[in-house]
Every structure is written in C-alpha cells, then in structure tokens.
Amino acid sequence: MTASPQVSVVIPVYNEEAGLVALFGRLYPALDRLGVPYEVVFVDDGSRDRSAAMLKDAFLRRPDVTRVILFHANYGQHMAIVAAFDHCRGERIVTLDADLQNPPEEIAKLLAAMDAGHDYVGGIRRTRADLWWRRAASRLMNRIRERVTRIKMTDQGCMLRAYSRDIVRAIAASREVSTYIPALAYTYAHNPTEVEVEHAERAAGESKYSIYRLIRLNFDLITGFSLVPLQLFSMFGMLVSVGAVITYCIVIVERLLRAGWRAGFETLWDRDILAFFLLGMVLFGLGLVGEYVGRIYQQVRERPRYTIRAVLESDAGDAPSP
Ligand code: UDP
Ligand code: MG
C-alpha cells in the first residue's frame, strides 16, 4: 500500500454484483490517469449476493491501491461511508456510488476544485438519469430542506463529492446514529463549493432505495439538522387551539342571540368537527415528537454504529503481501 495516498475514493456497495466488473473496469484506469497516489476503499454493506467475493478479487488484483471493509450486516449507505472515513488515509476523500451513476472520470473535476482552495466540493447532477417520480420528489425535498435546515446544497441526492481530511475526521468523530453525510459535511466545511457533474443511468441491477427507505432518509436529513418541524408544529398547535376557542365563542353567542338562551345552551356541545380535526393534529404531533424521542433513544444507547467483519488491506509502508 502506498504509504500515504493523496486521494481516497470511498464506495459503498450493497448487492451490486451485476455492475461491479464494469465499475472496476472504469474506476482504476480513471484513477491511474490522475497521476497521484490513491487508494480505493470499498465498503460491502452486508451484501447477500457475490459482491463481497468480487471486492475480494479486486483487492487481490490491485492490493497496492485497494482496501475492502466488509460489514456484518446492512447498516445503510451512510454508515458504510462513515466506516470508510474511519479507515481511509488520503488527504482528500471522494465518495461515489457503485452503480456507475457517478462517472469515475468526473473525480478529476472535483479535485481541481479542491486545488482552488475549497475544502468541500459537492456535485450537481447536470442531467439526472433517474425515474421521473424520483426527480420530482427530490426537487421537492431539496426545497423543503433548504427552507428548514438552512444548509445551502443544490443537489442533496448527489453522492459524488470530495471532502478534505479535516471534514472527514470531524464526520468520523460525530457519534450520530442516523445521519446524512453530505449535509453533515456542510456543518464542518469552511469554504465549500459545488461543480456540475455528469450523471448516468444505473449500469446494472436496481436501486437499493425503496419509497420507504427514501422517506426514512429524508427524515434523517430534516430531523438530523433541524428542530423546525417540532417548533412549527407547536406553533401551529397553539394557533389551532386559540382559533378553536374563538370559533366556539362566536358560535355560542350567535346561537344565544338568535334562538334565545334556552335553545342556545342546549347546543353548547357542538364540537364534533373540531374534535376530529384536533384529534388528527394531536396524533400527527405525537408521531413527530416520537420521531425525535426515537432518535434520542437510539443515541443514548451508544451502540457501535457498525461492526466490521474483516478489513482486507496490506500493511501500510510494507511491500504488498495479499
Ligand atoms: N448502498 C449501500 N447500502 C444500502 C443502500 C445502498 O451501500 O443500504 C449503496 C449502493 O450499493 C450504491 C449507493 O449506495 O453504491 C447508492 O445506492 P442506489 O444506487 O441504490 O441509490 P439511488 O441511486 O437509486 O438513489
Ligand atoms: Mg444509484
């Protein structure tokens, strides 16, 4: 292994057997062309197909520049990246998807922006090659996140990004259980920038994110970086209660005036519609509070955020001995 690689390329892999060969075929030549010492850190996120074995083959073929971390189970893309951040040695760290949606040839562009003095370079997918509903949902969530978290990030879903050693160290030191790396990096970056990058259709296999997982991911993003949903909700709750009391008073006074005191008092308990409405709000609020409480619960347990089965690498500084 090169003593100190300048660039670490981090790639999370989950059931990607169909596309890995094509990835190796483009990744290594692209990195060789950079002309700087580099390492590739693959993290197998508990794949159940042949991905782990294929990563091992890649390691045996290029042990000087390849490191493989094998997770015991599926901890999610972002935990896989954190694990790689814990283990990588480069001064600059580039993250990339394994499905070739982020062309490895674009890495040079990110590094050029770092040469210009930026410590964090985000990618913006020029033409996004994904399903239309993914693009639409993504645009919506980008806008909501922008409002709620005040993180300036044009394309939150793009994982083709370059980070400085300092940012990666800070992210690795963050003991959060559920997080969203591109957003977390912004809280540590002092001179971030963004560049346009190409985006391609998935080379093989299918997306690992179901609608359910996408929703969970966006909850991580919003609740992980903002208490606004919680605050908005209590504001709204107060407004609704005040509104309800005022409406009630108006209705009763109107009845007393119109129908006299007897008929007016007989319909004092007209609260059906409001009761349904308020019940709905209360349940929603409870769920939202639960979201935060659940996270506190996860955090205080202080479980290891992932467990590693094996690390395939040759000793730093020594001759490669696979
Ligand atoms: N991935 C992972 N663990 C997971 C889900 C995904 O390591 O639980 C990896 C996956 O192998 C890929 C990257 O994260 O390299 C992005 O996943 P995918 O392409 O399925 O997401 P999409 O492009 O559809 O948003
Ligand atoms: Mg993809």
PDB file of C-alpha atoms in Angstrom, residues 22-271:
ATOM      1  CA  ALA A  22     -17.890  -2.582 -15.171  1.00  0.00           C
ATOM      2  CA  LEU A  23     -17.104  -0.317 -12.201  1.00  0.00           C
ATOM      3  CA  PHE A  24     -13.608  -1.785 -11.735  1.00  0.00           C
ATOM      4  CA  GLY A  25     -13.050  -1.510 -15.476  1.00  0.00           C
ATOM      5  CA  ARG A  26     -13.625   2.253 -15.470  1.00  0.00           C
ATOM      6  CA  LEU A  27     -12.614   3.253 -11.950  1.00  0.00           C
ATOM      7  CA  TYR A  28      -8.996   2.082 -11.864  1.00  0.00           C
ATOM      8  CA  PRO A  29      -7.992   3.497 -15.282  1.00  0.00           C
ATOM      9  CA  ALA A  30      -9.628   6.823 -14.389  1.00  0.00           C
ATOM     10  CA  LEU A  31      -7.729   6.962 -11.097  1.00  0.00           C
ATOM     11  CA  ASP A  32      -4.440   5.844 -12.669  1.00  0.00           C
ATOM     12  CA  ARG A  33      -4.792   8.727 -15.097  1.00  0.00           C
ATOM     13  CA  LEU A  34      -4.946  11.221 -12.199  1.00  0.00           C
ATOM     14  CA  GLY A  35      -1.242  10.634 -11.646  1.00  0.00           C
ATOM     15  CA  VAL A  36      -1.420  10.929  -7.837  1.00  0.00           C
ATOM     16  CA  PRO A  37      -1.083   8.194  -5.217  1.00  0.00           C
ATOM     17  CA  TYR A  38      -4.586   6.979  -4.433  1.00  0.00           C
ATOM     18  CA  GLU A  39      -6.478   4.252  -2.624  1.00  0.00           C
ATOM     19  CA  VAL A  40      -9.958   2.889  -3.206  1.00  0.00           C
ATOM     20  CA  VAL A  41     -11.915   1.961  -0.094  1.00  0.00           C
ATOM     21  CA  PHE A  42     -14.845  -0.316  -0.836  1.00  0.00           C
ATOM     22  CA  VAL A  43     -17.345  -0.984   1.926  1.00  0.00           C
ATOM     23  CA  ASP A  44     -19.522  -4.015   1.473  1.00  0.00           C
ATOM     24  CA  ASP A  45     -22.696  -3.094   3.330  1.00  0.00           C
ATOM     25  CA  GLY A  46     -23.772  -6.632   4.180  1.00  0.00           C
ATOM     26  CA  SER A  47     -24.480  -7.707   0.598  1.00  0.00           C
ATOM     27  CA  ARG A  48     -26.225 -11.023   0.173  1.00  0.00           C
ATOM     28  CA  ASP A  49     -25.033 -11.595  -3.381  1.00  0.00           C
ATOM     29  CA  ARG A  50     -21.485 -12.138  -4.666  1.00  0.00           C
ATOM     30  CA  SER A  51     -20.410  -8.519  -4.145  1.00  0.00           C
ATOM     31  CA  ALA A  52     -18.092  -9.278  -1.201  1.00  0.00           C
ATOM     32  CA  ALA A  53     -16.302 -12.029  -3.124  1.00  0.00           C
ATOM     33  CA  MET A  54     -15.915  -9.739  -6.134  1.00  0.00           C
ATOM     34  CA  LEU A  55     -14.468  -6.985  -3.960  1.00  0.00           C
ATOM     35  CA  LYS A  56     -12.011  -9.509  -2.557  1.00  0.00           C
ATOM     36  CA  ASP A  57     -10.955 -10.358  -6.127  1.00  0.00           C
ATOM     37  CA  ALA A  58     -10.446  -6.671  -6.848  1.00  0.00           C
ATOM     38  CA  PHE A  59      -8.302  -6.426  -3.724  1.00  0.00           C
ATOM     39  CA  LEU A  60      -6.176  -9.404  -4.763  1.00  0.00           C
ATOM     40  CA  ARG A  61      -5.696  -7.900  -8.213  1.00  0.00           C
ATOM     41  CA  ARG A  62      -4.701  -4.415  -7.006  1.00  0.00           C
ATOM     42  CA  PRO A  63      -3.722  -4.795  -3.316  1.00  0.00           C
ATOM     43  CA  ASP A  64      -1.487  -1.742  -3.517  1.00  0.00           C
ATOM     44  CA  VAL A  65      -4.405   0.638  -4.024  1.00  0.00           C
ATOM     45  CA  THR A  66      -7.447  -1.302  -2.837  1.00  0.00           C
ATOM     46  CA  ARG A  67      -8.917  -1.724   0.619  1.00  0.00           C
ATOM     47  CA  VAL A  68     -12.123  -3.529   1.373  1.00  0.00           C
ATOM     48  CA  ILE A  69     -14.237  -3.278   4.502  1.00  0.00           C
ATOM     49  CA  LEU A  70     -16.837  -5.980   4.938  1.00  0.00           C
ATOM     50  CA  PHE A  71     -19.796  -5.226   7.188  1.00  0.00           C
ATOM     51  CA  HIS A  72     -21.573  -7.966   9.070  1.00  0.00           C
ATOM     52  CA  ALA A  73     -24.986  -6.670   8.095  1.00  0.00           C
ATOM     53  CA  ASN A  74     -26.717  -3.936   6.142  1.00  0.00           C
ATOM     54  CA  TYR A  75     -26.203  -0.668   8.044  1.00  0.00           C
ATOM     55  CA  GLY A  76     -27.084   1.654   5.182  1.00  0.00           C
ATOM     56  CA  GLN A  77     -25.137   3.691   2.683  1.00  0.00           C
ATOM     57  CA  HIS A  78     -24.242   6.496   5.061  1.00  0.00           C
ATOM     58  CA  MET A  79     -22.908   4.222   7.792  1.00  0.00           C
ATOM     59  CA  ALA A  80     -20.822   2.468   5.156  1.00  0.00           C
ATOM     60  CA  ILE A  81     -19.331   5.812   4.202  1.00  0.00           C
ATOM     61  CA  VAL A  82     -18.625   6.664   7.858  1.00  0.00           C
ATOM     62  CA  ALA A  83     -16.779   3.352   8.232  1.00  0.00           C
ATOM     63  CA  ALA A  84     -14.663   4.169   5.190  1.00  0.00           C
ATOM     64  CA  PHE A  85     -13.994   7.639   6.623  1.00  0.00           C
ATOM     65  CA  ASP A  86     -12.759   5.954   9.798  1.00  0.00           C
ATOM     66  CA  HIS A  87     -10.307   3.879   7.797  1.00  0.00           C
ATOM     67  CA  CYS A  88      -9.190   5.939   4.808  1.00  0.00           C
ATOM     68  CA  ARG A  89      -5.793   7.648   4.755  1.00  0.00           C
ATOM     69  CA  GLY A  90      -5.953  10.121   1.891  1.00  0.00           C
ATOM     70  CA  GLU A  91      -5.696  13.883   2.274  1.00  0.00           C
ATOM     71  CA  ARG A  92      -8.728  14.219   0.029  1.00  0.00           C
ATOM     72  CA  ILE A  93     -11.632  11.849   0.124  1.00  0.00           C
ATOM     73  CA  VAL A  94     -14.066  11.343  -2.739  1.00  0.00           C
ATOM     74  CA  THR A  95     -17.350   9.473  -2.339  1.00  0.00           C
ATOM     75  CA  LEU A  96     -19.054   7.784  -5.255  1.00  0.00           C
ATOM     76  CA  ASP A  97     -21.862   5.303  -5.882  1.00  0.00           C
ATOM     77  CA  ALA A  98     -21.030   1.784  -7.008  1.00  0.00           C
ATOM     78  CA  ASP A  99     -23.634   1.670  -9.785  1.00  0.00           C
ATOM     79  CA  LEU A 100     -21.694   3.943 -12.187  1.00  0.00           C
ATOM     80  CA  GLN A 101     -24.358   6.650 -11.956  1.00  0.00           C
ATOM     81  CA  ASN A 102     -21.480   8.896 -10.893  1.00  0.00           C
ATOM     82  CA  PRO A 103     -18.865   8.613 -13.685  1.00  0.00           C
ATOM     83  CA  PRO A 104     -15.413   7.970 -12.120  1.00  0.00           C
ATOM     84  CA  GLU A 105     -13.938  10.180 -14.834  1.00  0.00           C
ATOM     85  CA  GLU A 106     -15.533  13.176 -13.063  1.00  0.00           C
ATOM     86  CA  ILE A 107     -13.348  12.765  -9.967  1.00  0.00           C
ATOM     87  CA  ALA A 108     -10.664  14.925 -11.607  1.00  0.00           C
ATOM     88  CA  LYS A 109     -13.144  17.819 -11.778  1.00  0.00           C
ATOM     89  CA  LEU A 110     -13.798  17.666  -8.025  1.00  0.00           C
ATOM     90  CA  LEU A 111     -10.097  17.509  -7.244  1.00  0.00           C
ATOM     91  CA  ALA A 112      -9.462  20.526  -9.472  1.00  0.00           C
ATOM     92  CA  ALA A 113     -11.955  22.499  -7.373  1.00  0.00           C
ATOM     93  CA  MET A 114     -10.082  21.407  -4.235  1.00  0.00           C
ATOM     94  CA  ASP A 115      -6.839  22.616  -5.823  1.00  0.00           C
ATOM     95  CA  ALA A 116      -8.539  26.001  -5.989  1.00  0.00           C
ATOM     96  CA  GLY A 117      -8.722  26.021  -2.196  1.00  0.00           C
ATOM     97  CA  HIS A 118     -12.119  24.552  -1.376  1.00  0.00           C
ATOM     98  CA  ASP A 119     -12.335  22.057   1.464  1.00  0.00           C
ATOM     99  CA  TYR A 120     -15.640  20.543   0.342  1.00  0.00           C
ATOM    100  CA  VAL A 121     -16.816  20.076  -3.229  1.00  0.00           C
ATOM    101  CA  GLY A 122     -20.356  18.899  -3.894  1.00  0.00           C
ATOM    102  CA  GLY A 123     -21.571  17.555  -7.198  1.00  0.00           C
ATOM    103  CA  ILE A 124     -24.622  18.844  -9.037  1.00  0.00           C
ATOM    104  CA  ARG A 125     -26.034  16.305 -11.462  1.00  0.00           C
ATOM    105  CA  ARG A 126     -26.343  18.107 -14.776  1.00  0.00           C
ATOM    106  CA  THR A 127     -28.935  15.859 -16.357  1.00  0.00           C
ATOM    107  CA  ARG A 128     -30.276  13.456 -13.852  1.00  0.00           C
ATOM    108  CA  ALA A 129     -30.859   9.971 -15.235  1.00  0.00           C
ATOM    109  CA  ASP A 130     -33.455   8.642 -12.807  1.00  0.00           C
ATOM    110  CA  LEU A 131     -37.156   7.840 -12.826  1.00  0.00           C
ATOM    111  CA  TRP A 132     -39.432  10.876 -13.144  1.00  0.00           C
ATOM    112  CA  TRP A 133     -41.028  10.446  -9.719  1.00  0.00           C
ATOM    113  CA  ARG A 134     -37.600  10.240  -8.088  1.00  0.00           C
ATOM    114  CA  ARG A 135     -36.620  13.509  -9.785  1.00  0.00           C
ATOM    115  CA  ALA A 136     -39.846  15.244  -8.751  1.00  0.00           C
ATOM    116  CA  ALA A 137     -39.684  14.029  -5.139  1.00  0.00           C
ATOM    117  CA  SER A 138     -36.044  15.000  -4.994  1.00  0.00           C
ATOM    118  CA  ARG A 139     -36.761  18.547  -6.181  1.00  0.00           C
ATOM    119  CA  LEU A 140     -39.488  18.918  -3.565  1.00  0.00           C
ATOM    120  CA  MET A 141     -37.315  17.606  -0.720  1.00  0.00           C
ATOM    121  CA  ASN A 142     -34.414  19.781  -1.808  1.00  0.00           C
ATOM    122  CA  ARG A 143     -36.632  22.822  -1.488  1.00  0.00           C
ATOM    123  CA  ILE A 144     -38.086  21.819   1.889  1.00  0.00           C
ATOM    124  CA  ARG A 145     -34.644  21.043   3.254  1.00  0.00           C
ATOM    125  CA  GLU A 146     -33.296  24.368   2.019  1.00  0.00           C
ATOM    126  CA  ARG A 147     -36.018  26.219   3.963  1.00  0.00           C
ATOM    127  CA  VAL A 148     -35.889  24.133   7.095  1.00  0.00           C
ATOM    128  CA  THR A 149     -32.206  23.462   7.664  1.00  0.00           C
ATOM    129  CA  ARG A 150     -30.530  26.498   6.089  1.00  0.00           C
ATOM    130  CA  ILE A 151     -27.919  24.212   4.543  1.00  0.00           C
ATOM    131  CA  LYS A 152     -27.035  25.569   1.105  1.00  0.00           C
ATOM    132  CA  MET A 153     -26.808  22.497  -1.085  1.00  0.00           C
ATOM    133  CA  THR A 154     -28.056  22.463  -4.666  1.00  0.00           C
ATOM    134  CA  ASP A 155     -28.369  18.727  -5.171  1.00  0.00           C
ATOM    135  CA  GLN A 156     -28.664  16.851  -1.909  1.00  0.00           C
ATOM    136  CA  GLY A 157     -29.006  13.478  -3.597  1.00  0.00           C
ATOM    137  CA  CYS A 158     -25.695  13.609  -5.444  1.00  0.00           C
ATOM    138  CA  MET A 159     -23.140  11.466  -3.668  1.00  0.00           C
ATOM    139  CA  LEU A 160     -20.249  12.351  -5.978  1.00  0.00           C
ATOM    140  CA  ARG A 161     -18.451  14.672  -3.559  1.00  0.00           C
ATOM    141  CA  ALA A 162     -14.957  15.454  -2.360  1.00  0.00           C
ATOM    142  CA  TYR A 163     -14.061  16.172   1.272  1.00  0.00           C
ATOM    143  CA  SER A 164     -10.898  17.391   2.949  1.00  0.00           C
ATOM    144  CA  ARG A 165      -9.180  15.272   5.590  1.00  0.00           C
ATOM    145  CA  ASP A 166     -10.355  17.665   8.352  1.00  0.00           C
ATOM    146  CA  ILE A 167     -14.020  17.361   7.398  1.00  0.00           C
ATOM    147  CA  VAL A 168     -13.781  13.602   7.182  1.00  0.00           C
ATOM    148  CA  ARG A 169     -12.128  13.476  10.598  1.00  0.00           C
ATOM    149  CA  ALA A 170     -14.958  15.561  12.051  1.00  0.00           C
ATOM    150  CA  ILE A 171     -17.612  13.389  10.442  1.00  0.00           C
ATOM    151  CA  ALA A 172     -15.931  10.232  11.716  1.00  0.00           C
ATOM    152  CA  ALA A 173     -15.837  11.747  15.195  1.00  0.00           C
ATOM    153  CA  SER A 174     -19.566  12.554  15.125  1.00  0.00           C
ATOM    154  CA  ARG A 175     -21.221   9.913  17.187  1.00  0.00           C
ATOM    155  CA  GLU A 176     -24.594  10.259  15.484  1.00  0.00           C
ATOM    156  CA  VAL A 177     -26.506   7.127  14.741  1.00  0.00           C
ATOM    157  CA  SER A 178     -28.611   8.271  11.806  1.00  0.00           C
ATOM    158  CA  THR A 179     -27.067  10.911   9.652  1.00  0.00           C
ATOM    159  CA  TYR A 180     -26.799  12.304   6.160  1.00  0.00           C
ATOM    160  CA  ILE A 181     -23.145  12.761   5.238  1.00  0.00           C
ATOM    161  CA  PRO A 182     -23.378  15.454   2.523  1.00  0.00           C
ATOM    162  CA  ALA A 183     -25.373  17.679   4.903  1.00  0.00           C
ATOM    163  CA  LEU A 184     -23.216  16.906   7.940  1.00  0.00           C
ATOM    164  CA  ALA A 185     -20.141  17.924   5.954  1.00  0.00           C
ATOM    165  CA  TYR A 186     -21.597  21.383   5.429  1.00  0.00           C
ATOM    166  CA  THR A 187     -21.665  21.971   9.174  1.00  0.00           C
ATOM    167  CA  TYR A 188     -17.880  21.414   9.265  1.00  0.00           C
ATOM    168  CA  ALA A 189     -16.830  22.972   5.932  1.00  0.00           C
ATOM    169  CA  HIS A 190     -15.458  26.492   5.898  1.00  0.00           C
ATOM    170  CA  ASN A 191     -15.095  27.010   2.153  1.00  0.00           C
ATOM    171  CA  PRO A 192     -17.471  24.685   0.301  1.00  0.00           C
ATOM    172  CA  THR A 193     -18.294  24.881  -3.370  1.00  0.00           C
ATOM    173  CA  GLU A 194     -20.227  22.913  -5.979  1.00  0.00           C
ATOM    174  CA  VAL A 195     -19.441  21.765  -9.506  1.00  0.00           C
ATOM    175  CA  GLU A 196     -21.615  20.278 -12.220  1.00  0.00           C
ATOM    176  CA  VAL A 197     -21.017  16.600 -12.891  1.00  0.00           C
ATOM    177  CA  GLU A 198     -22.433  14.081 -15.303  1.00  0.00           C
ATOM    178  CA  HIS A 199     -24.978  11.542 -14.217  1.00  0.00           C
ATOM    179  CA  ALA A 200     -25.787   8.277 -15.934  1.00  0.00           C
ATOM    180  CA  GLU A 201     -28.453   5.656 -15.662  1.00  0.00           C
ATOM    181  CA  ARG A 202     -27.730   2.803 -13.309  1.00  0.00           C
ATOM    182  CA  ALA A 203     -25.333   0.479 -15.161  1.00  0.00           C
ATOM    183  CA  ALA A 204     -26.874  -2.747 -13.830  1.00  0.00           C
ATOM    184  CA  GLY A 205     -29.081  -4.053 -11.057  1.00  0.00           C
ATOM    185  CA  GLU A 206     -31.739  -1.885  -9.464  1.00  0.00           C
ATOM    186  CA  SER A 207     -31.955   0.941  -6.940  1.00  0.00           C
ATOM    187  CA  LYS A 208     -31.450  -0.097  -3.314  1.00  0.00           C
ATOM    188  CA  TYR A 209     -33.827   2.607  -2.122  1.00  0.00           C
ATOM    189  CA  SER A 210     -37.497   1.734  -1.889  1.00  0.00           C
ATOM    190  CA  ILE A 211     -40.016   4.527  -1.320  1.00  0.00           C
ATOM    191  CA  TYR A 212     -39.991   3.609   2.363  1.00  0.00           C
ATOM    192  CA  ARG A 213     -36.211   3.911   2.619  1.00  0.00           C
ATOM    193  CA  LEU A 214     -36.258   7.209   0.741  1.00  0.00           C
ATOM    194  CA  ILE A 215     -38.776   8.613   3.216  1.00  0.00           C
ATOM    195  CA  ARG A 216     -36.638   7.391   6.131  1.00  0.00           C
ATOM    196  CA  LEU A 217     -33.594   9.001   4.577  1.00  0.00           C
ATOM    197  CA  ASN A 218     -35.356  12.332   4.263  1.00  0.00           C
ATOM    198  CA  PHE A 219     -36.444  12.116   7.895  1.00  0.00           C
ATOM    199  CA  ASP A 220     -32.765  11.658   8.781  1.00  0.00           C
ATOM    200  CA  LEU A 221     -31.950  14.720   6.756  1.00  0.00           C
ATOM    201  CA  ILE A 222     -34.642  17.008   8.196  1.00  0.00           C
ATOM    202  CA  THR A 223     -34.718  15.897  11.828  1.00  0.00           C
ATOM    203  CA  GLY A 224     -30.967  15.422  11.923  1.00  0.00           C
ATOM    204  CA  PHE A 225     -30.271  19.036  11.112  1.00  0.00           C
ATOM    205  CA  SER A 226     -33.247  20.997  12.353  1.00  0.00           C
ATOM    206  CA  LEU A 227     -35.763  21.265  15.175  1.00  0.00           C
ATOM    207  CA  VAL A 228     -38.013  23.400  12.982  1.00  0.00           C
ATOM    208  CA  PRO A 229     -40.584  20.639  12.332  1.00  0.00           C
ATOM    209  CA  LEU A 230     -41.047  20.267  16.059  1.00  0.00           C
ATOM    210  CA  GLN A 231     -41.282  24.025  16.609  1.00  0.00           C
ATOM    211  CA  LEU A 232     -43.540  24.625  13.620  1.00  0.00           C
ATOM    212  CA  PHE A 233     -45.851  22.020  14.956  1.00  0.00           C
ATOM    213  CA  SER A 234     -46.198  23.547  18.409  1.00  0.00           C
ATOM    214  CA  MET A 235     -46.786  26.970  16.841  1.00  0.00           C
ATOM    215  CA  PHE A 236     -49.467  25.509  14.633  1.00  0.00           C
ATOM    216  CA  GLY A 237     -50.948  23.649  17.607  1.00  0.00           C
ATOM    217  CA  MET A 238     -51.263  26.902  19.566  1.00  0.00           C
ATOM    218  CA  LEU A 239     -52.859  28.728  16.652  1.00  0.00           C
ATOM    219  CA  VAL A 240     -55.356  25.923  16.189  1.00  0.00           C
ATOM    220  CA  SER A 241     -56.342  25.899  19.869  1.00  0.00           C
ATOM    221  CA  VAL A 242     -56.793  29.679  20.002  1.00  0.00           C
ATOM    222  CA  GLY A 243     -58.779  29.538  16.756  1.00  0.00           C
ATOM    223  CA  ALA A 244     -60.961  26.788  18.149  1.00  0.00           C
ATOM    224  CA  VAL A 245     -61.809  28.749  21.322  1.00  0.00           C
ATOM    225  CA  ILE A 246     -62.656  31.881  19.332  1.00  0.00           C
ATOM    226  CA  THR A 247     -64.851  29.924  16.896  1.00  0.00           C
ATOM    227  CA  TYR A 248     -66.626  28.285  19.799  1.00  0.00           C
ATOM    228  CA  CYS A 249     -67.381  31.614  21.483  1.00  0.00           C
ATOM    229  CA  ILE A 250     -68.663  33.173  18.278  1.00  0.00           C
ATOM    230  CA  VAL A 251     -70.940  30.222  17.542  1.00  0.00           C
ATOM    231  CA  ILE A 252     -72.429  30.158  21.045  1.00  0.00           C
ATOM    232  CA  VAL A 253     -73.002  33.908  21.214  1.00  0.00           C
ATOM    233  CA  GLU A 254     -74.645  33.796  17.799  1.00  0.00           C
ATOM    234  CA  ARG A 255     -76.977  30.990  18.960  1.00  0.00           C
ATOM    235  CA  LEU A 256     -77.885  32.753  22.191  1.00  0.00           C
ATOM    236  CA  LEU A 257     -78.782  35.892  20.269  1.00  0.00           C
ATOM    237  CA  ARG A 258     -80.669  34.090  17.514  1.00  0.00           C
ATOM    238  CA  ALA A 259     -82.500  31.305  19.353  1.00  0.00           C
ATOM    239  CA  GLY A 260     -82.714  32.697  22.900  1.00  0.00           C
ATOM    240  CA  TRP A 261     -80.875  31.407  25.991  1.00  0.00           C
ATOM    241  CA  ARG A 262     -82.663  28.050  26.271  1.00  0.00           C
ATOM    242  CA  ALA A 263     -82.030  26.742  22.725  1.00  0.00           C
ATOM    243  CA  GLY A 264     -78.601  28.365  22.788  1.00  0.00           C
ATOM    244  CA  PHE A 265     -77.440  26.438  25.886  1.00  0.00           C
ATOM    245  CA  GLU A 266     -78.894  23.214  24.551  1.00  0.00           C
ATOM    246  CA  THR A 267     -76.384  23.250  21.676  1.00  0.00           C
ATOM    247  CA  LEU A 268     -73.418  24.152  23.834  1.00  0.00           C
ATOM    248  CA  TRP A 269     -71.586  20.946  22.968  1.00  0.00           C
ATOM    249  CA  ASP A 270     -71.196  21.461  19.242  1.00  0.00           C
ATOM    250  CA  ARG A 271     -67.650  20.288  18.903  1.00  0.00           C
TER     251      ARG A 271
END
